[in-house]
Coordinates of C-alpha atoms in Angstrom, one line a residue:
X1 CA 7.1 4.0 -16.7
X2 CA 7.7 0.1 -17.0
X3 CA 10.5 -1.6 -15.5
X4 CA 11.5 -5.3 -16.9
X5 CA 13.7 -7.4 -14.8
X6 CA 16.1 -5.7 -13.1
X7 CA 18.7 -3.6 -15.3
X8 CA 16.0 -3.0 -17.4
X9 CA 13.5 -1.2 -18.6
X10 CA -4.7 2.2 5.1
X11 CA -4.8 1.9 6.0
X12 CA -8.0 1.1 5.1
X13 CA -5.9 -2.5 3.8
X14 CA -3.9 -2.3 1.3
X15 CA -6.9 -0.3 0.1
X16 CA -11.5 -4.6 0.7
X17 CA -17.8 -26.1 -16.5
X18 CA -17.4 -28.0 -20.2
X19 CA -15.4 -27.5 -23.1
X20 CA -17.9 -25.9 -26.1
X21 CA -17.8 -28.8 -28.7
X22 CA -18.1 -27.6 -32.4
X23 CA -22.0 -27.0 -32.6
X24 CA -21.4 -24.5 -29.7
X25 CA -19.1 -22.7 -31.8
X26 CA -20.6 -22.5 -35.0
X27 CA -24.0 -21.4 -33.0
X28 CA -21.5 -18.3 -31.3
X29 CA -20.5 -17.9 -35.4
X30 CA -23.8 -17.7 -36.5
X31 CA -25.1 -15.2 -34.2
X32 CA -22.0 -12.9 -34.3
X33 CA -22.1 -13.1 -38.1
X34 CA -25.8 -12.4 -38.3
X35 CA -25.6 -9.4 -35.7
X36 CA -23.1 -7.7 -37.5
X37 CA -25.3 -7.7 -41.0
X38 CA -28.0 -6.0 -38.7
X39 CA -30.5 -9.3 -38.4
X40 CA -31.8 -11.0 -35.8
X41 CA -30.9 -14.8 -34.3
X42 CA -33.5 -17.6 -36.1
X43 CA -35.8 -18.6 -33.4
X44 CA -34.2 -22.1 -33.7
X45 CA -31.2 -21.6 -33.6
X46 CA -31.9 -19.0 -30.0
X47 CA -33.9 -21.9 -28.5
X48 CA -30.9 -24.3 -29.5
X49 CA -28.5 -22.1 -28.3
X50 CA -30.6 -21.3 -24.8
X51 CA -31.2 -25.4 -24.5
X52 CA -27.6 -25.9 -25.3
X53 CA -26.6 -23.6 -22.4
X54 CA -29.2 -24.9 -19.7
X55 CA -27.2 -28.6 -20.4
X56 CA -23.9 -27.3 -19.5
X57 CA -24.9 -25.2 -17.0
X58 CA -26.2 -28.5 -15.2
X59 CA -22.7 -30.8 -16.8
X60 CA -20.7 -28.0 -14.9
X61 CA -22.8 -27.9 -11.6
X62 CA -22.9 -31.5 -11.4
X63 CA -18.8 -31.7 -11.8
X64 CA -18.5 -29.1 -9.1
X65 CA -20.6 -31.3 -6.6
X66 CA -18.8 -34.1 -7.3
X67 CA -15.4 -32.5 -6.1
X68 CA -15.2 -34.2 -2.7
X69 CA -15.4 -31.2 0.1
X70 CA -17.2 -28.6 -2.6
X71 CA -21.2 -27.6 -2.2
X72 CA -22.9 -25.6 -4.9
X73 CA -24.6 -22.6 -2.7
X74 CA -26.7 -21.7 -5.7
X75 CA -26.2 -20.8 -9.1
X76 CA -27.3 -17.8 -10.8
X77 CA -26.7 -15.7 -13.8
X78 CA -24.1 -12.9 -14.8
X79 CA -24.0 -11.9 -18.2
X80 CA -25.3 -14.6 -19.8
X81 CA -23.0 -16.9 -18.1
X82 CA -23.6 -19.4 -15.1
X83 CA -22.2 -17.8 -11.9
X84 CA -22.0 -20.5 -9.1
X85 CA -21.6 -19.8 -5.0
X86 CA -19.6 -22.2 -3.7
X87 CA -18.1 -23.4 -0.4
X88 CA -15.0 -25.7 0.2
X89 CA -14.2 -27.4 3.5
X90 CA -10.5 -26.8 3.5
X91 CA -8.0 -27.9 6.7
X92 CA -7.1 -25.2 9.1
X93 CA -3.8 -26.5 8.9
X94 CA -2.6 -27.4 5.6
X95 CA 0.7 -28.9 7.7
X96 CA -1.6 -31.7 9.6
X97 CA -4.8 -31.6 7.3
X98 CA -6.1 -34.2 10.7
X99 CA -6.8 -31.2 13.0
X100 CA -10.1 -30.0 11.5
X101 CA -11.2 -28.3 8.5
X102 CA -13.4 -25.3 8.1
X103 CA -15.8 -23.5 5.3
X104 CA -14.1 -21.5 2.5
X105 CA -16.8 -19.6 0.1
X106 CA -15.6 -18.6 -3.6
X107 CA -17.7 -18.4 -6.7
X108 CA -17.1 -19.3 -10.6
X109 CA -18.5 -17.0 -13.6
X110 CA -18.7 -20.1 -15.8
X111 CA -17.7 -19.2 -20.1
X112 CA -16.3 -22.2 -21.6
X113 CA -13.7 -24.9 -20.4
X114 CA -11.4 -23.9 -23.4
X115 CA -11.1 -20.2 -22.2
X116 CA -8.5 -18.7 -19.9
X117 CA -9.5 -18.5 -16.2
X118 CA -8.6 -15.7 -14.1
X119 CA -7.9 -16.6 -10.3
X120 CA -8.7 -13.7 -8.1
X121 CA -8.4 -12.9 -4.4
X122 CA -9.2 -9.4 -2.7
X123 CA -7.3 -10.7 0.0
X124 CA -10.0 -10.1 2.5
X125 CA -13.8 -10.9 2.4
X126 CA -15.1 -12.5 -1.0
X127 CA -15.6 -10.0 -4.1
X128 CA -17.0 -11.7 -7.1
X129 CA -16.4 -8.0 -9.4
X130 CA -15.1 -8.8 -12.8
X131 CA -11.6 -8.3 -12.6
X132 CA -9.4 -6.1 -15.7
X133 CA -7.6 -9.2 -16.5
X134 CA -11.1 -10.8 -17.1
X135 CA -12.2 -8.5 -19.1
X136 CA -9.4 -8.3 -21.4
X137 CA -9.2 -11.8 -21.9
X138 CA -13.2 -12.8 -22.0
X139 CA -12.3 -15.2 -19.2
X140 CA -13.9 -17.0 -16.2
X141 CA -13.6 -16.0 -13.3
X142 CA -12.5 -18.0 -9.5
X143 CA -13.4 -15.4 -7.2
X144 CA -12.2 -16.9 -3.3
X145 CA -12.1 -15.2 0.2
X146 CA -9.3 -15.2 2.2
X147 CA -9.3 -17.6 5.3
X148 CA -10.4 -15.8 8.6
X149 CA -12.0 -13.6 7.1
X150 CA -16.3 -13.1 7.4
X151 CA -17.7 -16.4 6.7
X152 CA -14.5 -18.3 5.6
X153 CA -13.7 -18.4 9.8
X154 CA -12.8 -22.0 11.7
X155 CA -15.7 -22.0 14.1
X156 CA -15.2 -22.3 18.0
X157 CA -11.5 -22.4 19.6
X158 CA -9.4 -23.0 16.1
X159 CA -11.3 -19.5 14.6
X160 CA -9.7 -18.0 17.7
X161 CA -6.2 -19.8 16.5
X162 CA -4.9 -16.9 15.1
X163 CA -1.3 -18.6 14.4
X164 CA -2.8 -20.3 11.5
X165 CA -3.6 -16.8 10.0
X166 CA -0.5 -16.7 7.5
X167 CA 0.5 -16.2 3.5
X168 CA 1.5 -20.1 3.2
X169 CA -1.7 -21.5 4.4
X170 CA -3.9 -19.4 2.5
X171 CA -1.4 -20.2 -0.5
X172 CA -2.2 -23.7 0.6
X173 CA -6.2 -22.9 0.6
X174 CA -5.6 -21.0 -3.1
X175 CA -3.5 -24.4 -4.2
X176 CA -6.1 -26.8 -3.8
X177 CA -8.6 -24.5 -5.4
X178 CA -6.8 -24.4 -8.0
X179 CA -6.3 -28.1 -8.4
X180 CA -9.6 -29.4 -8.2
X181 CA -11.2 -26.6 -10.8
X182 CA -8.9 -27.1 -13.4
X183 CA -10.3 -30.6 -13.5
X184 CA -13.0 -28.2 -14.9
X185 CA -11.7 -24.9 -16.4
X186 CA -9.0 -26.4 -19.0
X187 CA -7.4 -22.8 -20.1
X188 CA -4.3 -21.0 -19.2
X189 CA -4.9 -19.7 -15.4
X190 CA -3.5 -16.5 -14.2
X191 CA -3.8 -15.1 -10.8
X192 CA -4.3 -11.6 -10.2
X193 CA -5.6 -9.2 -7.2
X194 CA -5.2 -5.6 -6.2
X195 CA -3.5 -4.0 -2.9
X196 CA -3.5 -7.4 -0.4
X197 CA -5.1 -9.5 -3.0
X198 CA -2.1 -8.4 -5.1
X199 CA 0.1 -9.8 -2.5
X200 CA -1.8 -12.9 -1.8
X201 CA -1.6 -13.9 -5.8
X202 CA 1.8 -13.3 -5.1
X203 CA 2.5 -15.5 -2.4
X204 CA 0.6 -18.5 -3.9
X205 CA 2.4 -18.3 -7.0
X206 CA 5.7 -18.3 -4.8
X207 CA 4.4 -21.3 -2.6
X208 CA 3.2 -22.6 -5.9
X209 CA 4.7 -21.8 -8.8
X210 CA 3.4 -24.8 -10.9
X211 CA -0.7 -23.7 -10.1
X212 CA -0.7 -20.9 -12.6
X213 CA 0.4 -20.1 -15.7
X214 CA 1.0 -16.4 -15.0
X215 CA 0.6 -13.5 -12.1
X216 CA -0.6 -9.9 -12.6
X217 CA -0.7 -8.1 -9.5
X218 CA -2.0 -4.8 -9.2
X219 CA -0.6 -2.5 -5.8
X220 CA 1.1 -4.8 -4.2
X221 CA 2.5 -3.5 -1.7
X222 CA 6.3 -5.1 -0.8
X223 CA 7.6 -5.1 2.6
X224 CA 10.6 -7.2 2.7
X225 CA 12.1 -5.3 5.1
X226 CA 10.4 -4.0 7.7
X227 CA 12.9 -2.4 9.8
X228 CA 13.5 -0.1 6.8
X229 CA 10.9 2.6 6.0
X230 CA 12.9 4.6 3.4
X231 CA 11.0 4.1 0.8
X232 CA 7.9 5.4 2.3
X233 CA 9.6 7.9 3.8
X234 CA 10.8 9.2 0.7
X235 CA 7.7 8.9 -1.2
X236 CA 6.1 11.6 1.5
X237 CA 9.1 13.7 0.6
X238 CA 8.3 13.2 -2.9
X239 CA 5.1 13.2 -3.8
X240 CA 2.9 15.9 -5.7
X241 CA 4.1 19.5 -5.5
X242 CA 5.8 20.9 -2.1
X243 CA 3.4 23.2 -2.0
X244 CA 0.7 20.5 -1.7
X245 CA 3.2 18.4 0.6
X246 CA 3.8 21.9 3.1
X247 CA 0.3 22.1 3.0
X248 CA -1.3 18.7 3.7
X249 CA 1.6 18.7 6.7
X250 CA 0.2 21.8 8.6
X251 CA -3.8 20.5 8.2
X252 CA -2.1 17.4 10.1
X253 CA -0.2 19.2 12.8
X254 CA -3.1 21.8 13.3
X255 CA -5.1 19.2 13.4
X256 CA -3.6 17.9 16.7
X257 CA -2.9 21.2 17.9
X258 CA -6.2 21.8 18.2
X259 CA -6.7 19.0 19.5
X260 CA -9.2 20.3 22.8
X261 CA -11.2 21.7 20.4
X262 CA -11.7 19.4 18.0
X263 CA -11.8 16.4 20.5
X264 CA -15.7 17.2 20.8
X265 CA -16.4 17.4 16.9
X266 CA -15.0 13.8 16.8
X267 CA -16.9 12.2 20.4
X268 CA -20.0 13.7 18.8
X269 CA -19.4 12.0 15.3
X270 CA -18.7 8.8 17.0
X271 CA -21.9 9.2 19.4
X272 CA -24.4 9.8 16.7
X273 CA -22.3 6.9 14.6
X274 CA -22.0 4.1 17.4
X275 CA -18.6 4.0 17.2
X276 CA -16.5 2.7 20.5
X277 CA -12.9 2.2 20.4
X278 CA -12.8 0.3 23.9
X279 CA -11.8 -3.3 22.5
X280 CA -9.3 -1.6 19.9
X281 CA -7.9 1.8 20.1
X282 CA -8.8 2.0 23.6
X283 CA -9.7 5.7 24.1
X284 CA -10.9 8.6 22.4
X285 CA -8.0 10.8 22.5
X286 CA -6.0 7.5 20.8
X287 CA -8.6 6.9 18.1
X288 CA -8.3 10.4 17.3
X289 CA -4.5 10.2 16.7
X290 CA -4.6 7.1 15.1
X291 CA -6.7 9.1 12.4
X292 CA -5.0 12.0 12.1
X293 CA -1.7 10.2 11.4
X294 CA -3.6 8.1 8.9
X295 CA -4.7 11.5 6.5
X296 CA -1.9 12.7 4.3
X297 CA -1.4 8.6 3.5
X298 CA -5.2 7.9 2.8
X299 CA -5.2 11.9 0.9
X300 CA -3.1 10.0 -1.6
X301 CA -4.0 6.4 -1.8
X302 CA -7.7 7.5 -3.3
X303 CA -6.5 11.2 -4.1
X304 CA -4.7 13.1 -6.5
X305 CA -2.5 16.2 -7.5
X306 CA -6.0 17.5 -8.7
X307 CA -7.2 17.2 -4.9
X308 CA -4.2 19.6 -3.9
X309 CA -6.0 23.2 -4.2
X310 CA -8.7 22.1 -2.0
X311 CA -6.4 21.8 1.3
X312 CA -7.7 24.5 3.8
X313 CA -4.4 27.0 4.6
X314 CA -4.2 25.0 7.8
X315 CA -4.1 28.7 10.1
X316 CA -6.7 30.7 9.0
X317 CA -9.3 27.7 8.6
X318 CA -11.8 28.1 11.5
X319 CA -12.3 24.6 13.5
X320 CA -15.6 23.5 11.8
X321 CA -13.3 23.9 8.3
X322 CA -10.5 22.3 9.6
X323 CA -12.2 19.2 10.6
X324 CA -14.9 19.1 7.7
X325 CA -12.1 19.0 5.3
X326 CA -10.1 16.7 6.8
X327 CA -13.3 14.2 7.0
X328 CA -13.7 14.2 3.3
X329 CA -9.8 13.5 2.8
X330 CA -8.4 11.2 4.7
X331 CA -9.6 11.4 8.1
X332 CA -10.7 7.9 8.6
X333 CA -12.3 6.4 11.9
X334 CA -10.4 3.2 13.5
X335 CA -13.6 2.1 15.6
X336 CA -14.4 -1.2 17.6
X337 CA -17.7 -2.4 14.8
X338 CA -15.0 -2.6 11.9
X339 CA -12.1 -3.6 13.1
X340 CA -11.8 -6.8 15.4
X341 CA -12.5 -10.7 14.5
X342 CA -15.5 -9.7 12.5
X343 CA -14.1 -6.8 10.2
X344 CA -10.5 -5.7 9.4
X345 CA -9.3 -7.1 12.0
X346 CA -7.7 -10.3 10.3
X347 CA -5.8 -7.7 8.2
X348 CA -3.7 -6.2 10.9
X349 CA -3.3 -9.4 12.9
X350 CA -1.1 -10.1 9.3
X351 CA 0.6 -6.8 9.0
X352 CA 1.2 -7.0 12.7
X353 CA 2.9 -10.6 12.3
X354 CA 4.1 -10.9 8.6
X355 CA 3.2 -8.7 6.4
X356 CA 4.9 -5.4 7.6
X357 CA 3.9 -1.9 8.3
X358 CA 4.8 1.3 7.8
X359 CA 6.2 3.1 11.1
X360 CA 6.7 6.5 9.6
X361 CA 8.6 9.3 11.6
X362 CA 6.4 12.0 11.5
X363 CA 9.1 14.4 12.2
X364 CA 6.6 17.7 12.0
X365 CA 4.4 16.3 14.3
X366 CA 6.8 15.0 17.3
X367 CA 5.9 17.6 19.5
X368 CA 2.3 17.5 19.3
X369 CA 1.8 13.8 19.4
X370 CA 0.5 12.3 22.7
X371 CA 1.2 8.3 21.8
X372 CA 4.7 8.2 20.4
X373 CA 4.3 4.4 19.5
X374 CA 0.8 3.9 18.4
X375 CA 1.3 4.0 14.7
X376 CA 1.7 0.3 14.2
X377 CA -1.1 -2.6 13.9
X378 CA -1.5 -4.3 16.8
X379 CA -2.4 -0.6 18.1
X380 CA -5.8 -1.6 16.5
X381 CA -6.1 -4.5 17.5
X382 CA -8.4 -6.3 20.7
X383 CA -5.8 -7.8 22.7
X384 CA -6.2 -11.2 21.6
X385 CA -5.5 -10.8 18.4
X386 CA -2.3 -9.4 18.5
X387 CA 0.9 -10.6 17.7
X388 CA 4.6 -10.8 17.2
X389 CA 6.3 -9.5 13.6
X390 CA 8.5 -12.6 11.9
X391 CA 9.3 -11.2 8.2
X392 CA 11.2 -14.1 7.1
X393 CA 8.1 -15.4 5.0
X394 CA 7.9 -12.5 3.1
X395 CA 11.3 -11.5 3.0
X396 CA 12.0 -15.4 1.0
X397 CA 9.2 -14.2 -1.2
X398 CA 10.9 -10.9 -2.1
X399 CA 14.2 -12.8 -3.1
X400 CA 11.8 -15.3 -5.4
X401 CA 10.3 -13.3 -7.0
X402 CA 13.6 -11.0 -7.9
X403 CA 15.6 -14.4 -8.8
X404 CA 13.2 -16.8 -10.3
X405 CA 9.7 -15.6 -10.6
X406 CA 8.4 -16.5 -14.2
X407 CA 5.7 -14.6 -16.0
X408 CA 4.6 -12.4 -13.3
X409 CA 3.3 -8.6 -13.8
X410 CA 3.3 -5.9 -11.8
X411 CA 1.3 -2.7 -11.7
X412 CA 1.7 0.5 -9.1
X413 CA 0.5 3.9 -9.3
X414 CA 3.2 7.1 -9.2
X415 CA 1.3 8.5 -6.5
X416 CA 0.4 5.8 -4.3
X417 CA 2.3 5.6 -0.6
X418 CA 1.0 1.7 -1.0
X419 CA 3.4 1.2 -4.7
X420 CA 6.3 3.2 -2.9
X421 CA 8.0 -0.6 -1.7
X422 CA 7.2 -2.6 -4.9
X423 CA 8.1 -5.8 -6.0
X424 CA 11.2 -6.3 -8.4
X425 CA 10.6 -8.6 -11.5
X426 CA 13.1 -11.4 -12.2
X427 CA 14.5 -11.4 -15.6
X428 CA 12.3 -14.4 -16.3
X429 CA 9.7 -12.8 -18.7
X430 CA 8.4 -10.7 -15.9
X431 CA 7.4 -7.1 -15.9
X432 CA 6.9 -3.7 -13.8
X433 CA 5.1 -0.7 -14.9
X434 CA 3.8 2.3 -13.2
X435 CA 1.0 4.6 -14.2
X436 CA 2.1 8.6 -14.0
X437 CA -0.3 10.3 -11.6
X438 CA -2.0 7.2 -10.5
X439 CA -3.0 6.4 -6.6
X440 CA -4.1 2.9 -5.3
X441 CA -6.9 2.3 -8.2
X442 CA -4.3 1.8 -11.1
X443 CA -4.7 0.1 -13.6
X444 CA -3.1 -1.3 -17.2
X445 CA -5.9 0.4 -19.0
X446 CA -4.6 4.0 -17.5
X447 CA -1.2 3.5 -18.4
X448 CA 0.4 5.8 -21.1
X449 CA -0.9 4.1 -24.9
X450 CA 2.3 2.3 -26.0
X451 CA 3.1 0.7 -22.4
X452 CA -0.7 -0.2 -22.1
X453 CA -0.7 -2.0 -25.6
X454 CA 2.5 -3.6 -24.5
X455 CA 0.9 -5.3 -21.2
X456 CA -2.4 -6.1 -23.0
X457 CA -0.2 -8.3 -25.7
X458 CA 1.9 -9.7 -22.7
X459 CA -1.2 -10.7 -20.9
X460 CA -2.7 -12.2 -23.5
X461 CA 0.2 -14.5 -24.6
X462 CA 0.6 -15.7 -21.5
X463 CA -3.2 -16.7 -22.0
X464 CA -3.0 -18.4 -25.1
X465 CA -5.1 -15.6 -27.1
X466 CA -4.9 -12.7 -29.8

């Protein structure tokens, strides 16, 4: 289903150089030509080829080093194809760039100056994993990690700043990127992430709408208003088949009604794990919760309708079926070790101030839920890094992108309680389309055959190829 414009057609995280001259060319000609008569590559012209290569692999490096701030880590290959480890000192705060900088790591899969580049966030620790959009279009590739996040931290009392934590100054990090490497990469560059990389392309093409030539967001889950949760609610009123809905509801209410018995399933688990939830959670009886109010969303963020005939019948299930089940669909741990300054933490210090949250009702669990309020982000969060919601940053980028937004795609999944408050296209050559059936892993390659050919030719004129 594809919508254009308008009026037309977890909680895990949402979801974690030179330009080839002509000799270059006609050596690519020559060995694509010979390879498809079935021969082989002249030695001379492979050694050429291999020599030719080893020069701009050390034209490119040398360019990157000499972009003031940038250090080449190492450089290795992917493919065939330089892949280089960088780090860039950016400011901590792009507003007074004189209060200290810190280390931002990102890599580049090196191709050719002349081809597109694909800008890609994961909009939490740094993933270098070819992208769709790269494939499609035979691209490189800017891989970056989001500020506070792993390595890419201020160190000593700014790292603990958390107030500089926010969309703009990461669009501010992904905007000067972006300006010194396309000193380098002389393609059409588009942006593109999934789930809160999605949103992060999002926001730096909103902050910066003259850095790219294009946006194709996959997932990206729109908050705009957080005080309204009606579109979540009614995708859990929606979704899959009531029978599957009736019966992923009453694994999650027996699940707390059996609480006292299953309390000791879950301690032992966390024992033999090393799992504490003092810093976060705070107690076992709250982690627990916190889980349980997590499963029928995470059942369909990596599930589908297909998953449905394997729900237990929630009353004749004996304890140890109950709670295996539930631990191989959606029962996911909220502990201390992954959550915090050093793991996902950063991500709900952003839901918690900007980016929005779901606080679903729950109405068939309100009598059997000890923690009435604890279904919210800074509920996970140490005490330090919590924080107070302001939505009028992404509410301004809602409105931009509906209004004037150019040449931006977006892709959700049918099934996915992340694509169920979307982004709207503006009428400005921008797109929507969503995949039938499809949880938090769609994509434009699983999108019906004449809506998937129709995004690959979008895509690719907005790169400049066929």
């Amino acid at each position: 289903m594809r919508n254009q414009g308008r009026g037309q057609g977890r909680r895990q995280g949402p979801g974690q150089f030179r330009r080839q001259g002509a000799a270059a060319l006609l050596c690519a000609g020559v060995m694509a030509g010979t390879a498809a008569l079935g021969g082989t590559v002249p030695a001379a012209a492979a050694q050429g080829d291999a020599a030719g290569a080893a020069v701009q692999q050390e034209d490119i490096r040398a360019q990157l080093a000499a972009v003031p701030g940038m250090s080449v880590v190492s450089v290795t290959d992917k493919e065939g194809y330089p892949f280089y480890t960088l780090t860039y000192a950016q400011p901590v705060d792009h507003g007074n760039p004189e209060a200290g900088t810190f280390t931002q790591r990102l890599t580049l899969w090196h191709k050719a100056a002349a081809k597109p580049t694909v800008f890609y966030t994961g909009g939490y620790t740094l993933s270098s994993s070819t992208r769709e959009i790269t494939k499609l279009l035979d691209a490189n590739q800017v891989s970056i990690e989001h500020r506070y996040f792993a390595e890419s931290r201020p160190k000593g009392a700014a790292g603990d700043d958390w107030s500089k934590l926010t969309v703009r100054q990461e669009a501010g990090d992904e905007h000067r990127v972006t300006q010194a490497l396309r000193t380098i990469e002389k393609g059409k560059w588009l942006g593109t992430g999934g789930s809160k990389g999605g949103m992060t392309a999002t926001y730096h093409e909103r902050f910066y709408p003259k850095d790219l030539d294009a946006v194709v967001a996959f997932v990206a889950p729109n908050d705009a208003d957080n005080k309204n949760d009606s579109g979540y609610e009614n995708f859990f009123r929606t979704v899959g088949t009531p029978e599957c809905r009736a019966a992923l509801n009453a694994v999650q209410r027996e699940m707390l009604v059996r609480r006292d018995a299953l309390i000791p399933k879950f301690e032992a688990d966390a024992a033999a794990a090393g799992d504490t939830f003092e810093e976060t959670l705070g107690t076992t009886d709250r982690a627990y919760e916190f889980a349980v109010l997590d499963q029928v969303w995470n059942f369909w963020q990596s599930g589908t309708v297909d998953d449905c005939p394997t729900v237990p019948d929630a009353k004749k299930a004996t304890d140890d079926e109950l709670y295996t089940w539930s631990k191989g669909h959606g029962f996911s741990v909220y502990q201390d070790e992954t959550l915090g300054t050093n793991g996902t933490g950063p991500y709900y210090r952003q839901a918690a101030t900007q980016l929005g949250w779901a606080d679903l009702r729950f109405k068939h669990l309100k009598d059997v839920r000890h923690y009435p309020d604890i279904y919210q982000p800074n509920s996970v969060l140490p005490a330090a890094m919590r924080g107070t919601y302001d939505g009028s940053a992404i509410s301004g980028v809602d409105k931009w992108v509906r209004t004037r937004g150019e040449r931006m795609m977006f892709v959700y999944g049918q099934n996915d309680p992340w694509s169920a408050e979307r982004f709207t296209p503006s009428r400005h050559d921008s797109y929507r389309y969503v995949v039938p059936g499809s949880n938090h892993g769609a994509t434009i390659a699983k999108l019906p055959a004449d809506e998937q050919a129709e995004a690959v030719a979008i895509v690719k004129r907005w790169a400049g190829v066929r």
